């Protein structure tokens, strides 16, 4: 149960920001229709209802409002996380942040099978962690790059003609597409925190439809990823 002072702050925040939130989400969905042919509108409801069954059959606008409100509620808690590292691999970033006294968590299937972001429970776990970040927190998403790097383009066949979705008859390409869709979907959770997808702009990933036209901004990391250039 929230402390009374926390509840008052939360109520004040909701009253002040709810109208603005609805306005921004409506603008976001309109932009999706205009430049993305409604890709987000068509794909995200299934992802959200898979994780949160109570959102099934609701309009995407209402789903997004509910999910963001959950994040606002969680960030008022005193023990809110500072960071979440997604597809963490060796989790070196998490290790250094923990050493620095920050609170957070790393998610990767190499740690636990329940961290599988392509499963209902795994994605729910991840989204719940992201919506438990405090204001000014960090979401670091290091999506697997093997099917996007230049060295793999002959096998993946990612090109402008197919929207950089590649040869979808190849399982590793389909896996890459699913992971990138989930990475893009994670950004809908981010309110008042910093989100970053770890990519090199020479990859095919930044041109992939969910990233090129979705709610994501990326900066070139300048060859820091092996095999990316």
Coordinates of C-alpha atoms in Angstrom, one line a residue:
X1 CA 0.0 0.0 0.0
X2 CA 1.3 3.5 -0.9
X3 CA 2.1 5.9 1.9
X4 CA -0.4 8.7 2.1
X5 CA 2.2 11.3 1.0
X6 CA 3.2 9.1 -1.9
X7 CA -0.5 8.6 -2.9
X8 CA -1.1 12.4 -2.9
X9 CA 2.0 13.0 -5.1
X10 CA 0.8 10.2 -7.5
X11 CA -2.7 11.7 -7.6
X12 CA -1.3 15.2 -8.3
X13 CA 0.9 13.8 -11.1
X14 CA -2.0 11.8 -12.7
X15 CA -4.3 14.9 -12.6
X16 CA -1.6 17.1 -14.2
X17 CA -0.3 14.6 -16.8
X18 CA -3.1 12.3 -17.8
X19 CA -4.6 14.7 -20.4
X20 CA -1.1 15.3 -21.8
X21 CA -0.5 11.6 -21.9
X22 CA -3.7 10.9 -23.8
X23 CA -2.8 13.7 -26.3
X24 CA 0.7 12.4 -26.9
X25 CA -0.5 8.8 -27.4
X26 CA -3.1 9.9 -29.9
X27 CA -0.4 11.8 -31.7
X28 CA 1.9 8.8 -31.6
X29 CA -0.8 6.5 -33.1
X30 CA -1.7 9.0 -35.8
X31 CA 2.0 9.3 -36.8
X32 CA 2.1 5.5 -36.9
X33 CA -0.7 5.5 -39.4
X34 CA 0.8 8.2 -41.5
X35 CA 4.4 7.0 -41.8
X36 CA 4.3 3.4 -40.8
X37 CA 1.0 2.1 -42.3
X38 CA -0.3 1.3 -38.9
X39 CA 2.4 -1.3 -38.1
X40 CA 2.5 -0.5 -34.4
X41 CA -1.3 -0.4 -34.2
X42 CA -1.4 -3.9 -35.8
X43 CA 1.4 -5.6 -34.0
X44 CA 1.6 -4.2 -30.4
X45 CA -1.9 -5.2 -29.2
X46 CA -1.1 -8.9 -29.6
X47 CA 2.2 -8.4 -27.7
X48 CA 0.6 -6.5 -24.9
X49 CA -2.4 -8.9 -24.5
X50 CA 0.1 -11.8 -24.5
X51 CA 1.8 -10.3 -21.5
X52 CA -1.2 -8.7 -19.8
X53 CA -4.3 -10.8 -20.5
X54 CA -6.5 -8.1 -18.9
X55 CA -5.6 -5.8 -21.8
X56 CA -7.1 -8.2 -24.4
X57 CA -9.7 -6.6 -26.7
X58 CA -8.9 -3.1 -25.5
X59 CA -8.0 -0.3 -27.9
X60 CA -4.2 0.1 -28.2
X61 CA -4.6 3.7 -27.0
X62 CA -6.1 2.5 -23.7
X63 CA -3.5 -0.3 -23.4
X64 CA -0.7 2.2 -23.7
X65 CA -2.3 4.5 -21.1
X66 CA -2.8 1.7 -18.7
X67 CA 0.8 0.5 -19.1
X68 CA 2.3 4.0 -18.7
X69 CA 0.1 4.6 -15.6
X70 CA 1.6 1.4 -14.1
X71 CA 5.0 2.9 -14.6
X72 CA 4.0 6.1 -13.0
X73 CA 2.7 4.2 -10.0
X74 CA 5.8 2.2 -9.7
X75 CA 8.3 5.0 -10.0
X76 CA 6.8 6.7 -6.9
X77 CA 8.1 3.8 -4.8
X78 CA 11.3 4.5 -2.8
X79 CA 13.0 1.3 -4.0
X80 CA 12.5 1.9 -7.7
X81 CA 15.4 0.7 -9.9
X82 CA 18.0 2.9 -11.5
X83 CA 18.6 0.7 -14.6
X84 CA 17.6 -2.3 -16.6
X85 CA 19.9 -4.1 -19.0
X86 CA 18.1 -6.1 -21.7
X87 CA 19.7 -8.9 -23.7
X88 CA 22.6 -8.3 -21.4
X89 CA 25.0 -11.0 -22.5
X90 CA 27.9 -10.9 -19.9
X91 CA 26.1 -8.0 -18.2
X92 CA 29.3 -6.0 -17.9
X93 CA 27.3 -2.8 -17.7
X94 CA 25.2 -4.1 -14.9
X95 CA 28.3 -5.2 -13.0
X96 CA 29.8 -1.7 -13.2
X97 CA 26.6 0.0 -12.2
X98 CA 26.1 -2.3 -9.2
X99 CA 29.7 -1.5 -8.1
X100 CA 28.8 2.2 -8.4
X101 CA 25.9 1.7 -5.9
X102 CA 23.1 1.7 -8.4
X103 CA 20.1 -0.7 -8.2
X104 CA 18.9 -2.6 -11.2
X105 CA 18.8 -5.9 -13.0
X106 CA 20.1 -7.6 -16.1
X107 CA 18.0 -9.9 -18.3
X108 CA 19.3 -12.6 -20.7
X109 CA 18.3 -16.1 -21.6
X110 CA 21.9 -17.2 -20.8
X111 CA 21.1 -16.5 -17.1
X112 CA 17.6 -18.1 -16.8
X113 CA 15.2 -19.6 -19.3
X114 CA 12.5 -17.4 -17.7
X115 CA 14.3 -14.4 -19.2
X116 CA 13.2 -15.4 -22.7
X117 CA 11.7 -12.2 -24.1
X118 CA 9.9 -14.1 -26.8
X119 CA 7.8 -16.0 -24.2
X120 CA 4.8 -14.6 -22.4
X121 CA 6.3 -14.8 -18.9
X122 CA 9.7 -13.7 -20.0
X123 CA 8.4 -10.6 -21.7
X124 CA 6.1 -9.8 -18.8
X125 CA 9.0 -10.0 -16.4
X126 CA 11.0 -7.7 -18.6
X127 CA 8.3 -5.1 -19.0
X128 CA 7.5 -5.1 -15.3
X129 CA 11.1 -4.4 -14.6
X130 CA 11.2 -1.5 -17.1
X131 CA 8.0 0.0 -15.6
X132 CA 9.7 -0.2 -12.1
X133 CA 12.4 2.3 -13.0
X134 CA 12.7 5.6 -11.2
X135 CA 12.6 8.9 -13.1
X136 CA 15.9 9.4 -14.9
X137 CA 16.6 5.7 -15.0
X138 CA 18.3 3.9 -17.8
X139 CA 17.1 1.1 -20.2
X140 CA 20.0 -0.4 -22.1
X141 CA 18.8 -2.8 -24.9
X142 CA 21.6 -4.8 -26.6
X143 CA 19.6 -6.8 -29.2
X144 CA 21.4 -9.7 -30.7
X145 CA 23.1 -8.4 -33.8
X146 CA 24.1 -11.6 -35.6
X147 CA 21.5 -11.4 -38.3
X148 CA 21.9 -7.7 -38.9
X149 CA 25.7 -7.1 -39.4
X150 CA 27.2 -6.4 -42.8
X151 CA 29.2 -9.6 -42.7
X152 CA 26.0 -11.6 -42.6
X153 CA 24.0 -9.7 -45.2
X154 CA 24.6 -12.3 -47.9
X155 CA 23.0 -14.9 -45.7
X156 CA 20.3 -12.7 -44.2
X157 CA 19.5 -11.0 -47.5
X158 CA 18.4 -7.9 -45.8
X159 CA 17.9 -5.0 -48.2
X160 CA 15.8 -2.0 -49.0
X161 CA 13.6 -4.1 -51.4
X162 CA 12.3 -6.3 -48.5
X163 CA 12.2 -3.5 -45.9
X164 CA 15.4 -5.0 -44.4
X165 CA 13.3 -7.9 -43.0
X166 CA 15.5 -10.3 -45.0
X167 CA 14.9 -13.8 -46.0
X168 CA 12.1 -14.8 -43.6
X169 CA 12.5 -18.5 -44.6
X170 CA 15.7 -18.5 -42.5
X171 CA 15.1 -19.1 -38.8
X172 CA 17.9 -16.9 -37.6
X173 CA 16.5 -13.9 -39.6
X174 CA 13.0 -14.5 -38.2
X175 CA 14.5 -14.6 -34.7
X176 CA 16.3 -11.3 -35.3
X177 CA 13.1 -9.7 -36.6
X178 CA 11.2 -10.8 -33.5
X179 CA 13.9 -9.6 -31.1
X180 CA 14.0 -6.2 -32.8
X181 CA 10.2 -5.9 -32.7
X182 CA 10.4 -6.7 -28.9
X183 CA 13.2 -4.1 -28.5
X184 CA 11.1 -1.5 -30.2
X185 CA 8.0 -2.5 -28.2
X186 CA 10.0 -2.0 -25.0
X187 CA 10.2 1.7 -25.7
X188 CA 6.5 2.2 -25.3
X189 CA 7.1 1.5 -21.6
X190 CA 9.7 4.3 -21.2
X191 CA 8.4 7.5 -19.6
X192 CA 10.8 9.9 -17.8
X193 CA 13.7 7.5 -18.3
X194 CA 16.6 7.2 -20.8
X195 CA 16.4 4.4 -23.4
X196 CA 19.1 3.3 -25.7
X197 CA 19.4 0.5 -28.2
X198 CA 23.0 -0.6 -28.7
X199 CA 23.5 -0.7 -32.4
X200 CA 26.0 0.4 -35.1
X201 CA 24.4 2.4 -37.9
X202 CA 26.2 0.3 -40.5
X203 CA 24.0 -2.6 -39.6
X204 CA 20.7 -3.4 -41.3
X205 CA 18.9 -3.1 -37.9
X206 CA 18.5 0.8 -37.9
X207 CA 16.8 0.5 -41.3
X208 CA 14.4 -2.2 -40.1
X209 CA 10.8 -1.0 -40.2
X210 CA 10.0 -1.1 -36.4
X211 CA 13.2 1.0 -35.7
X212 CA 13.3 3.3 -38.8
X213 CA 9.6 4.3 -38.3
X214 CA 9.0 3.4 -34.7
X215 CA 9.5 5.4 -31.4
X216 CA 13.2 4.8 -31.3
X217 CA 16.3 7.1 -31.7
X218 CA 19.7 5.6 -32.1
X219 CA 23.3 6.9 -32.3
X220 CA 26.2 5.2 -34.1
X221 CA 28.4 3.6 -31.5
X222 CA 31.4 3.9 -33.9
X223 CA 32.6 0.3 -34.4
X224 CA 32.4 -0.8 -30.8
X225 CA 30.6 -3.9 -31.8
X226 CA 32.7 -6.7 -33.3
X227 CA 31.7 -7.6 -36.9
X228 CA 29.4 -4.6 -37.2
X229 CA 31.6 -2.7 -39.8

